[in-house]
PDB file of C-alpha atoms in Angstrom:
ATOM      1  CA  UNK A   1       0.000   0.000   0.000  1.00  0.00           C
ATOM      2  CA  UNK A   2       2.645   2.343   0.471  1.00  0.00           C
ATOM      3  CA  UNK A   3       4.577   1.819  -2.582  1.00  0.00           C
ATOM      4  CA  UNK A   4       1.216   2.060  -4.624  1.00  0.00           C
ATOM      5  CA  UNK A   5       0.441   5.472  -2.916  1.00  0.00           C
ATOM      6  CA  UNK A   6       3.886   6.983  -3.302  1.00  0.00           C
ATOM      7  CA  UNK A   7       4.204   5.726  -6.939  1.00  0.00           C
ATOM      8  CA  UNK A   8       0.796   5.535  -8.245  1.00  0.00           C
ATOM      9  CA  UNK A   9       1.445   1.929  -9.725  1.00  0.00           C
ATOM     10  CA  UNK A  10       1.163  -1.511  -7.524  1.00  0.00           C
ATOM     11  CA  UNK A  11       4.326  -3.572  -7.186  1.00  0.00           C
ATOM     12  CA  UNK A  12       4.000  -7.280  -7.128  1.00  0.00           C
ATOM     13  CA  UNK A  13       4.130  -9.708  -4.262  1.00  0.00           C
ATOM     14  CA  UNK A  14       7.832 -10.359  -5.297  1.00  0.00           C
ATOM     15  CA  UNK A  15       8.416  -6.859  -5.431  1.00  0.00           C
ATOM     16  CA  UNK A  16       6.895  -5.582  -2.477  1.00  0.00           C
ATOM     17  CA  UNK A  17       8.472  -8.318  -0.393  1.00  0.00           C
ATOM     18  CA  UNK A  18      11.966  -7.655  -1.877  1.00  0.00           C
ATOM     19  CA  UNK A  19      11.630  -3.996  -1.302  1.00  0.00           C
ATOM     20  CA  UNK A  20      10.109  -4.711   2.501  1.00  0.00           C
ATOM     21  CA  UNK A  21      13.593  -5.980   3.836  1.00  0.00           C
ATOM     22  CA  UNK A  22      14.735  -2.315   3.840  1.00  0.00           C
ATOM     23  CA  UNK A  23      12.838  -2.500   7.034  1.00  0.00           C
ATOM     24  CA  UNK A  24      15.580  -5.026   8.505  1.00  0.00           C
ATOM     25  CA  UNK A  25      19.015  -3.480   6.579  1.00  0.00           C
ATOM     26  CA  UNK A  26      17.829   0.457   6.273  1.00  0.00           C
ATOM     27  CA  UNK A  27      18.083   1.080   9.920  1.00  0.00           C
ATOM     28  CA  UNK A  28      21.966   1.442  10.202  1.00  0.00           C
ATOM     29  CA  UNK A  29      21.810   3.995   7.056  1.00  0.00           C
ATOM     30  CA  UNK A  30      22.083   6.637   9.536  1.00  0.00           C
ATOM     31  CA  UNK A  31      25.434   5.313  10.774  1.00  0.00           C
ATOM     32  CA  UNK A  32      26.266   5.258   6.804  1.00  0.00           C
ATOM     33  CA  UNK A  33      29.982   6.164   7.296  1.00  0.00           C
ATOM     34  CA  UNK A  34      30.801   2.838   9.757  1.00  0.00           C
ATOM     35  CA  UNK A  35      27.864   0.554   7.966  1.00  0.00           C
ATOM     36  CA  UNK A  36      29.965   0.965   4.123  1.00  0.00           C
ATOM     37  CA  UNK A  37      32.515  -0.510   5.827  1.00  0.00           C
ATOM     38  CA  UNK A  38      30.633  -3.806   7.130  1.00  0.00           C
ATOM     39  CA  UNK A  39      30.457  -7.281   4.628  1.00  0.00           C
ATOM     40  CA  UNK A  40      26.946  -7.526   3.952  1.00  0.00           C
ATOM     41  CA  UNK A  41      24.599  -4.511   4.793  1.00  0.00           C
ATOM     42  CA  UNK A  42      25.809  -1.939   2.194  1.00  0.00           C
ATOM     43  CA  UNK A  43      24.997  -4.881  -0.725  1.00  0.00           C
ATOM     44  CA  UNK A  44      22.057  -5.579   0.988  1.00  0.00           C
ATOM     45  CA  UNK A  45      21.165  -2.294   0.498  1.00  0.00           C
ATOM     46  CA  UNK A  46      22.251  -1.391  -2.562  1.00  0.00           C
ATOM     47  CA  UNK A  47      20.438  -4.575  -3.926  1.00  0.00           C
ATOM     48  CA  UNK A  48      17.193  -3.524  -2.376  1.00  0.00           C
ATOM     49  CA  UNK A  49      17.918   0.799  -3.716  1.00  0.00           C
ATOM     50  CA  UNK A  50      18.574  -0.745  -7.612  1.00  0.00           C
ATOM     51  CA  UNK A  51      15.213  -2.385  -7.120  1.00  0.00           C
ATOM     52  CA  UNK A  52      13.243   0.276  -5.652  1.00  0.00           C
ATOM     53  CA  UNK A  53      14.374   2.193  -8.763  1.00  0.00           C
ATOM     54  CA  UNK A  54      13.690  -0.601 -10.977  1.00  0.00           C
ATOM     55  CA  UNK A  55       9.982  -0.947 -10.252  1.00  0.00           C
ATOM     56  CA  UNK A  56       9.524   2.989  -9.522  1.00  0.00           C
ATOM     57  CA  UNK A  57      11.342   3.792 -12.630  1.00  0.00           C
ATOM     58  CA  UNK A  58       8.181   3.066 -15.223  1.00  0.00           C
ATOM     59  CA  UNK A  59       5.202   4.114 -12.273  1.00  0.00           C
ATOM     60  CA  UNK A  60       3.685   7.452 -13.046  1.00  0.00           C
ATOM     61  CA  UNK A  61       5.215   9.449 -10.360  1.00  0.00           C
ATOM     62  CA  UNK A  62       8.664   7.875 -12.046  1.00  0.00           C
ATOM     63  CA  UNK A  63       7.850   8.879 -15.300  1.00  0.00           C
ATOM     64  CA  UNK A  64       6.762  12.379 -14.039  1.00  0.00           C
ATOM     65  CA  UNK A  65      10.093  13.274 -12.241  1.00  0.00           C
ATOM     66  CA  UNK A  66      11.593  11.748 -15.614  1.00  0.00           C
ATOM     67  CA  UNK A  67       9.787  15.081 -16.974  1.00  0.00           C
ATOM     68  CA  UNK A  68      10.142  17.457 -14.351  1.00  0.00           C
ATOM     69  CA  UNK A  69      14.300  16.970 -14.657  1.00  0.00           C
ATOM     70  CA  UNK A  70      14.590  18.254 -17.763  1.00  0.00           C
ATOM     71  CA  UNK A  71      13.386  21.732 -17.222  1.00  0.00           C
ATOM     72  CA  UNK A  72      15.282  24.537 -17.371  1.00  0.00           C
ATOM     73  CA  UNK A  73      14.685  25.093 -13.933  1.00  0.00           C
ATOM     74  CA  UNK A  74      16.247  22.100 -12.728  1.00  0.00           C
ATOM     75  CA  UNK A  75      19.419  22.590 -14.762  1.00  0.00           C
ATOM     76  CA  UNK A  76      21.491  22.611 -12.004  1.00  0.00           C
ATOM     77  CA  UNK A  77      20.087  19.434 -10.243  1.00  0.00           C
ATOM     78  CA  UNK A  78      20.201  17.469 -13.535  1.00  0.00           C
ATOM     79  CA  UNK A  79      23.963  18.780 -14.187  1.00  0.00           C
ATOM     80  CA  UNK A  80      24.568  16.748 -10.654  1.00  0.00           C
ATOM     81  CA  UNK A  81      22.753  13.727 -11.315  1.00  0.00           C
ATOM     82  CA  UNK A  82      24.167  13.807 -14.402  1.00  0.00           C
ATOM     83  CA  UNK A  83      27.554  13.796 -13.036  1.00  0.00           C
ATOM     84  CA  UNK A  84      26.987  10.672 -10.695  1.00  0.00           C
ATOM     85  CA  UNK A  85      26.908   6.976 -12.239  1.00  0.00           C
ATOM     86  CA  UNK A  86      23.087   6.455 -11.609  1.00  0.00           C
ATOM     87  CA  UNK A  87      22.779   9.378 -14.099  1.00  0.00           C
ATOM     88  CA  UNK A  88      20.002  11.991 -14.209  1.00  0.00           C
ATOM     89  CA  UNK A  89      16.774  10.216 -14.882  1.00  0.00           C
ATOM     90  CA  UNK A  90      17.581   6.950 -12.315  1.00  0.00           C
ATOM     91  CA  UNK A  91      19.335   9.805  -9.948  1.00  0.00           C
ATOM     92  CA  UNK A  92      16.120  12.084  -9.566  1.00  0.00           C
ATOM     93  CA  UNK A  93      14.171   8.323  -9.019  1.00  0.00           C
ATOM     94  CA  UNK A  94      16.572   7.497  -6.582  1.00  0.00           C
ATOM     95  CA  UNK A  95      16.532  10.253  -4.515  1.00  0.00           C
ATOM     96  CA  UNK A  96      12.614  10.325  -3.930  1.00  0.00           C
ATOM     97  CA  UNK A  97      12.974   6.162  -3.501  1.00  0.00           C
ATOM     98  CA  UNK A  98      16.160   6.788  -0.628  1.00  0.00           C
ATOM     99  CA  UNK A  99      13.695   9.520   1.149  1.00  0.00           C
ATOM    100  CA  UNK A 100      11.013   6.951   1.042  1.00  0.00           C
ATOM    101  CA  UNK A 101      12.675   3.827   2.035  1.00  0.00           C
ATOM    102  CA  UNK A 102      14.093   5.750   5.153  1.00  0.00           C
ATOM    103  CA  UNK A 103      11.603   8.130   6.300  1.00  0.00           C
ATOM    104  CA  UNK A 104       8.808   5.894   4.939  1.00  0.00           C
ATOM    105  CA  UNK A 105       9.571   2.278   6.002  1.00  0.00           C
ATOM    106  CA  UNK A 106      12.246   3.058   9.181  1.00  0.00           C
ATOM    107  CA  UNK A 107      11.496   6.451  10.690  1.00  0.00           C
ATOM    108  CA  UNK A 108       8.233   7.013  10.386  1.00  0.00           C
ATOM    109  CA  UNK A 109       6.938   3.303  11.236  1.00  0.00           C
ATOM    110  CA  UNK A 110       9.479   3.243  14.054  1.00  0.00           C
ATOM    111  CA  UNK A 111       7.369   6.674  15.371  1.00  0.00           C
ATOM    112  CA  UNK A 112       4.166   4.709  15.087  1.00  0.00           C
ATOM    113  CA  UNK A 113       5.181   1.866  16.958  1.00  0.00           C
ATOM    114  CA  UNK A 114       6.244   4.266  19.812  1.00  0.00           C
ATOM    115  CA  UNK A 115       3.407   5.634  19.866  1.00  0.00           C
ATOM    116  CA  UNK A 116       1.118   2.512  20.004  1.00  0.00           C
ATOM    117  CA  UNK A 117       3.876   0.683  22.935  1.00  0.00           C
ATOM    118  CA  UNK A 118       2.922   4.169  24.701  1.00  0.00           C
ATOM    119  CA  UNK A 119      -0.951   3.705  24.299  1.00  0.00           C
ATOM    120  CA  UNK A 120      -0.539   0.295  25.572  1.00  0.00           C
ATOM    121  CA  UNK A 121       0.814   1.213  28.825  1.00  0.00           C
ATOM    122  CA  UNK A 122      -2.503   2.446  30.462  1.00  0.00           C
ATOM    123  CA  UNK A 123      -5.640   3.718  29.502  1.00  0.00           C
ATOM    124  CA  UNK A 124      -4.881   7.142  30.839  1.00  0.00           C
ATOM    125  CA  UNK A 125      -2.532   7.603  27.220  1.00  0.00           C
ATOM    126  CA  UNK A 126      -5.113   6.544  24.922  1.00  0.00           C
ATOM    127  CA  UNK A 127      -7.125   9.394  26.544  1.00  0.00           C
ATOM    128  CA  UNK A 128      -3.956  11.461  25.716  1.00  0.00           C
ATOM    129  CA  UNK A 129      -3.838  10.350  22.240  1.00  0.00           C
ATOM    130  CA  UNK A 130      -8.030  11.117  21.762  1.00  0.00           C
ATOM    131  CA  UNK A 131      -7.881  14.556  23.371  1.00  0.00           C
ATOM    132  CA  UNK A 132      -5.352  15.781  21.056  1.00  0.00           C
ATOM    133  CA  UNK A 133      -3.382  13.755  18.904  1.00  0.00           C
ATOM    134  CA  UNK A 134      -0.602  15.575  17.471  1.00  0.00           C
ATOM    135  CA  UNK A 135       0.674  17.079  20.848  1.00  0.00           C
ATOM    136  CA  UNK A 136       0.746  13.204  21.979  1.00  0.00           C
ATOM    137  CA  UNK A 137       2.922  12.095  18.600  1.00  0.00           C
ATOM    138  CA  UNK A 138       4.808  15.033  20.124  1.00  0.00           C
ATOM    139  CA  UNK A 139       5.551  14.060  22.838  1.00  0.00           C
ATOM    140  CA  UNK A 140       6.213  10.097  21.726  1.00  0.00           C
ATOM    141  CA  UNK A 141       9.524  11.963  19.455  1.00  0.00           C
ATOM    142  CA  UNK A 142      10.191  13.646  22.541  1.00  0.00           C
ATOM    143  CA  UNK A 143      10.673  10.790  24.887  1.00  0.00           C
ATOM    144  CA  UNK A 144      10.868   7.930  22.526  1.00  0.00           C
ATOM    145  CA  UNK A 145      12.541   9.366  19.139  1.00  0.00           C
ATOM    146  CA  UNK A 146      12.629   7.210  16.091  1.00  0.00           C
ATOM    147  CA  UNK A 147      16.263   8.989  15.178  1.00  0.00           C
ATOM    148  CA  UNK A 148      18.332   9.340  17.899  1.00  0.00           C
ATOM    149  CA  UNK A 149      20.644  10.987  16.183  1.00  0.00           C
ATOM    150  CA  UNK A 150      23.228  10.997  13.492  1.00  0.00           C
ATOM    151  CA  UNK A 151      27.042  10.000  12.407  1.00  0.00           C
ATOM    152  CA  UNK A 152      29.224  12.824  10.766  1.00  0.00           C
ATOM    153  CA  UNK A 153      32.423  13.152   9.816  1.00  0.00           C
ATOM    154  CA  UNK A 154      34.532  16.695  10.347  1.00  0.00           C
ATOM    155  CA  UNK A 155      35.582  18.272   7.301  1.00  0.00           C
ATOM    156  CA  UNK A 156      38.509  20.295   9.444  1.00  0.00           C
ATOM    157  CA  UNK A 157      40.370  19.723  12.367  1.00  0.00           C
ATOM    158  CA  UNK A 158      38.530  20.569  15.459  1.00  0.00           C
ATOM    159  CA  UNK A 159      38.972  21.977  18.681  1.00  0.00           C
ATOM    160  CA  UNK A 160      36.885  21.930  21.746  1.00  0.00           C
ATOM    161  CA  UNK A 161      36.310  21.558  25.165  1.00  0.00           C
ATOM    162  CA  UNK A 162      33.898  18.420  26.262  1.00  0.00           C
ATOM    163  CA  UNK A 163      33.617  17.776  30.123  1.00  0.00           C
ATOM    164  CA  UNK A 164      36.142  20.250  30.978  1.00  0.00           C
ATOM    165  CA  UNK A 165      38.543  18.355  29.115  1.00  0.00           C
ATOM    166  CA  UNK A 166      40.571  19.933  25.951  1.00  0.00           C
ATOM    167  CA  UNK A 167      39.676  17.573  22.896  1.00  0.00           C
ATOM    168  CA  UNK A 168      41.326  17.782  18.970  1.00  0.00           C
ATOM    169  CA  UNK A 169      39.991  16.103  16.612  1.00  0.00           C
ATOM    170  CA  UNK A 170      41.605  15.515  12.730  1.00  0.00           C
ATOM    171  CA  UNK A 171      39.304  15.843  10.052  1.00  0.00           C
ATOM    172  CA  UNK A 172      37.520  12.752   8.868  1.00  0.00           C
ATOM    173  CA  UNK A 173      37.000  11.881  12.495  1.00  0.00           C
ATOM    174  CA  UNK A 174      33.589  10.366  13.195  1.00  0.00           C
ATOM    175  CA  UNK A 175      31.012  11.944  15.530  1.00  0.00           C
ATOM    176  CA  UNK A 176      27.890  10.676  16.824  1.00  0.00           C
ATOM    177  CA  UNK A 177      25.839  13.536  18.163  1.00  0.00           C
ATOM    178  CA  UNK A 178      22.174  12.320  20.136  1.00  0.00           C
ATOM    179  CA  UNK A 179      20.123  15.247  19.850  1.00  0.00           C
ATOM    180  CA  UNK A 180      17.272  13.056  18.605  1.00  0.00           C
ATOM    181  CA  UNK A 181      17.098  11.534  22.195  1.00  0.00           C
ATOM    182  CA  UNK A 182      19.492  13.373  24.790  1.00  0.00           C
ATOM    183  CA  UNK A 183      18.026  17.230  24.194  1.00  0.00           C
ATOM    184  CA  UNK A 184      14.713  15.843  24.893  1.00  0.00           C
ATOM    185  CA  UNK A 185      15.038  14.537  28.593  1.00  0.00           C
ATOM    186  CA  UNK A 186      16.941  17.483  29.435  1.00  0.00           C
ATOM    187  CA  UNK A 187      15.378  18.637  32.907  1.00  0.00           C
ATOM    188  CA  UNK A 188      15.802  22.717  32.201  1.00  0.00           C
ATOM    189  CA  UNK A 189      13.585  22.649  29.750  1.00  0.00           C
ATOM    190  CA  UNK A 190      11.190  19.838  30.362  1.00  0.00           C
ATOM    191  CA  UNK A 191      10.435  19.688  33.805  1.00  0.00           C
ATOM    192  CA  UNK A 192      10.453  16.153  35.411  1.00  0.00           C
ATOM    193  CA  UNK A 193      11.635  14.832  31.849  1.00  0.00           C
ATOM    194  CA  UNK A 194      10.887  10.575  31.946  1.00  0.00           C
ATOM    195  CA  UNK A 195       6.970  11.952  32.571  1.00  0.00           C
ATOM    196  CA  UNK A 196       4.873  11.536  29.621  1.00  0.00           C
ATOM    197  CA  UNK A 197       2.801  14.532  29.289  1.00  0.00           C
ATOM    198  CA  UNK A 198       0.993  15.458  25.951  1.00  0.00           C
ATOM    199  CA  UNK A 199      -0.456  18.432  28.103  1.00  0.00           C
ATOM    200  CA  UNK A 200       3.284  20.146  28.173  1.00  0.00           C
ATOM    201  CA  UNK A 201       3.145  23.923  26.821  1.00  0.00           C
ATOM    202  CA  UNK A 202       6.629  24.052  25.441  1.00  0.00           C
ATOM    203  CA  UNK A 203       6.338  20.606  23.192  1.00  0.00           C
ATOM    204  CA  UNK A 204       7.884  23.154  20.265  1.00  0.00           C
ATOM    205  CA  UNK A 205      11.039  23.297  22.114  1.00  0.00           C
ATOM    206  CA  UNK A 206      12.163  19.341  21.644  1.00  0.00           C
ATOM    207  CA  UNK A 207      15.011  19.601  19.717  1.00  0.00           C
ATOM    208  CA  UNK A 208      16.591  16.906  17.238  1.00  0.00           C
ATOM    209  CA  UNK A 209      18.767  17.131  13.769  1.00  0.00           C
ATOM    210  CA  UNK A 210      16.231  19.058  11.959  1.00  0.00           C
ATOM    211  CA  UNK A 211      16.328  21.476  14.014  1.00  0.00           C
ATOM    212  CA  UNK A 212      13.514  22.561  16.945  1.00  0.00           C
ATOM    213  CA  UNK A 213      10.009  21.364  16.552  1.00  0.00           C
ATOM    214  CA  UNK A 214       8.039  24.615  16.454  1.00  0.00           C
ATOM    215  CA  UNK A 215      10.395  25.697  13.335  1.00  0.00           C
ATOM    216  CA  UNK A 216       9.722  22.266  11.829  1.00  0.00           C
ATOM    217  CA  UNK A 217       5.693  22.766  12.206  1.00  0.00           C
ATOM    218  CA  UNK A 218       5.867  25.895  10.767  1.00  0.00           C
ATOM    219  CA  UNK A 219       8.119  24.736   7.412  1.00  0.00           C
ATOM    220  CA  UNK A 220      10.648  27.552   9.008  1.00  0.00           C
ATOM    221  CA  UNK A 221      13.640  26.656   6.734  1.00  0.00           C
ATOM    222  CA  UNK A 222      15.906  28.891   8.380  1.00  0.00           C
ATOM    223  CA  UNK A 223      15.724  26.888  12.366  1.00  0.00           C
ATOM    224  CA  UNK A 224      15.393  24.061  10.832  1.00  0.00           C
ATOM    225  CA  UNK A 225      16.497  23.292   7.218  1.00  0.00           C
ATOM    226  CA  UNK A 226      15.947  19.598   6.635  1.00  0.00           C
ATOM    227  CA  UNK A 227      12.620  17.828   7.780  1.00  0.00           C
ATOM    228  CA  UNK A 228      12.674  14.027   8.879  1.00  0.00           C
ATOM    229  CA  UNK A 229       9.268  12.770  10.376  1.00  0.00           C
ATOM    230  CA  UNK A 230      11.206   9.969  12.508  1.00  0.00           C
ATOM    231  CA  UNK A 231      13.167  12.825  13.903  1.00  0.00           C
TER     232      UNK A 231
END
């Protein structure tokens, strides 16, 4: 059902169970930088990317973006698919079939199941969840977020100070920052923090790698420039 609603075409039993296992392999995507260097999740998911494109490549939202590319707007987007070996046409594809397979099938069911293993811990939450749903969800990311958090990798050398201790770090060095889950439970901004209160008044503040909630709510590109919904 998902596939035929993002795509507009329905994949077949073969292909929807093929593309499903991105819900066992896609989860360490967000660690991409240590996962390329395992033995078998990078082909795993490479296998199950080449046949997401495959099967979304002749769909009608496929064939659309195969349009769309070659406007004049989109010059400069199609000169950088173009320069990558999936070229332009399977590049646009693929990008809309990566946001989908992570934000569709990990994040965002991830945030659902949170939610429901929340419901299901008394009936007081389900009353939570009726009275006003989205400031529940809310509330789920902030105690129980789908993305933690992220790996990057410094493009400098960096210099700073963590627990009163002097730290350097080379470039390429990998960093795991939590602000999925740690900035969440922090008690100077969310009073009594492992409570699970839909009624709190300052739900915009939870804070994860897109940036704070109420600029995420509000499409405010500038507080928070990329959007995940399992964030």
């Amino acid at each position: 059902l998902f596939l035929e609603k993002l795509w507009g075409k329905r994949p077949s039993n073969e292909e929807s169970a093929f593309i499903a296992r991105y819900g066992i392999f896609g989860g360490p995507c967000i660690m991409s930088q240590l996962v390329e260097k395992l033995p078998i999740i990078p082909d795993k998911i490479k296998g199950i990317r080449a046949a997401t494109v495959s099967f979304a490549r002749g769909s009608p939202v496929g064939k659309r973006i195969a349009e769309e590319i070659q406007k004049p707007e989109y010059a400069d987007l199609k000169a950088l698919y173009a320069s990558r070996p999936m070229g332009v046409v399977d590049g646009a594809v693929g990008a809309l079939a990566d946001a989908s397979l992570f934000a569709g099938l990990i994040g965002t069911s991830t945030m659902a199941m949170n939610a429901l293993i929340q419901i299901h811990r008394g009936p007081e939450y389900l009353k939570m969840f009726q009275a006003n749903s989205t400031a529940f969800m809310l509330e789920v990311m902030r105690t129980a977020t789908a993305v933690a958090g992220s790996l990057q990798a410094t493009r400098e050398q960096l210099e700073l100070t963590m627990a009163g201790e002097y730290v350097k770090l080379p470039s390429g060095s990998n960093i795991i920052q939590m602000t999925g889950m740690a900035a969440g439970l922090d008690a100077g901004v969310f009073p009594d923090p492992y409570k699970f209160d839909s009624d709190r008044s300052n739900l915009g503040e939870t804070m994860n790698f897109n940036g704070l909630t109420k600029h995420v709510l509000t499409r405010n590109y500038t507080g928070a420039p990329r959007f995940c919904p399992g964030a």
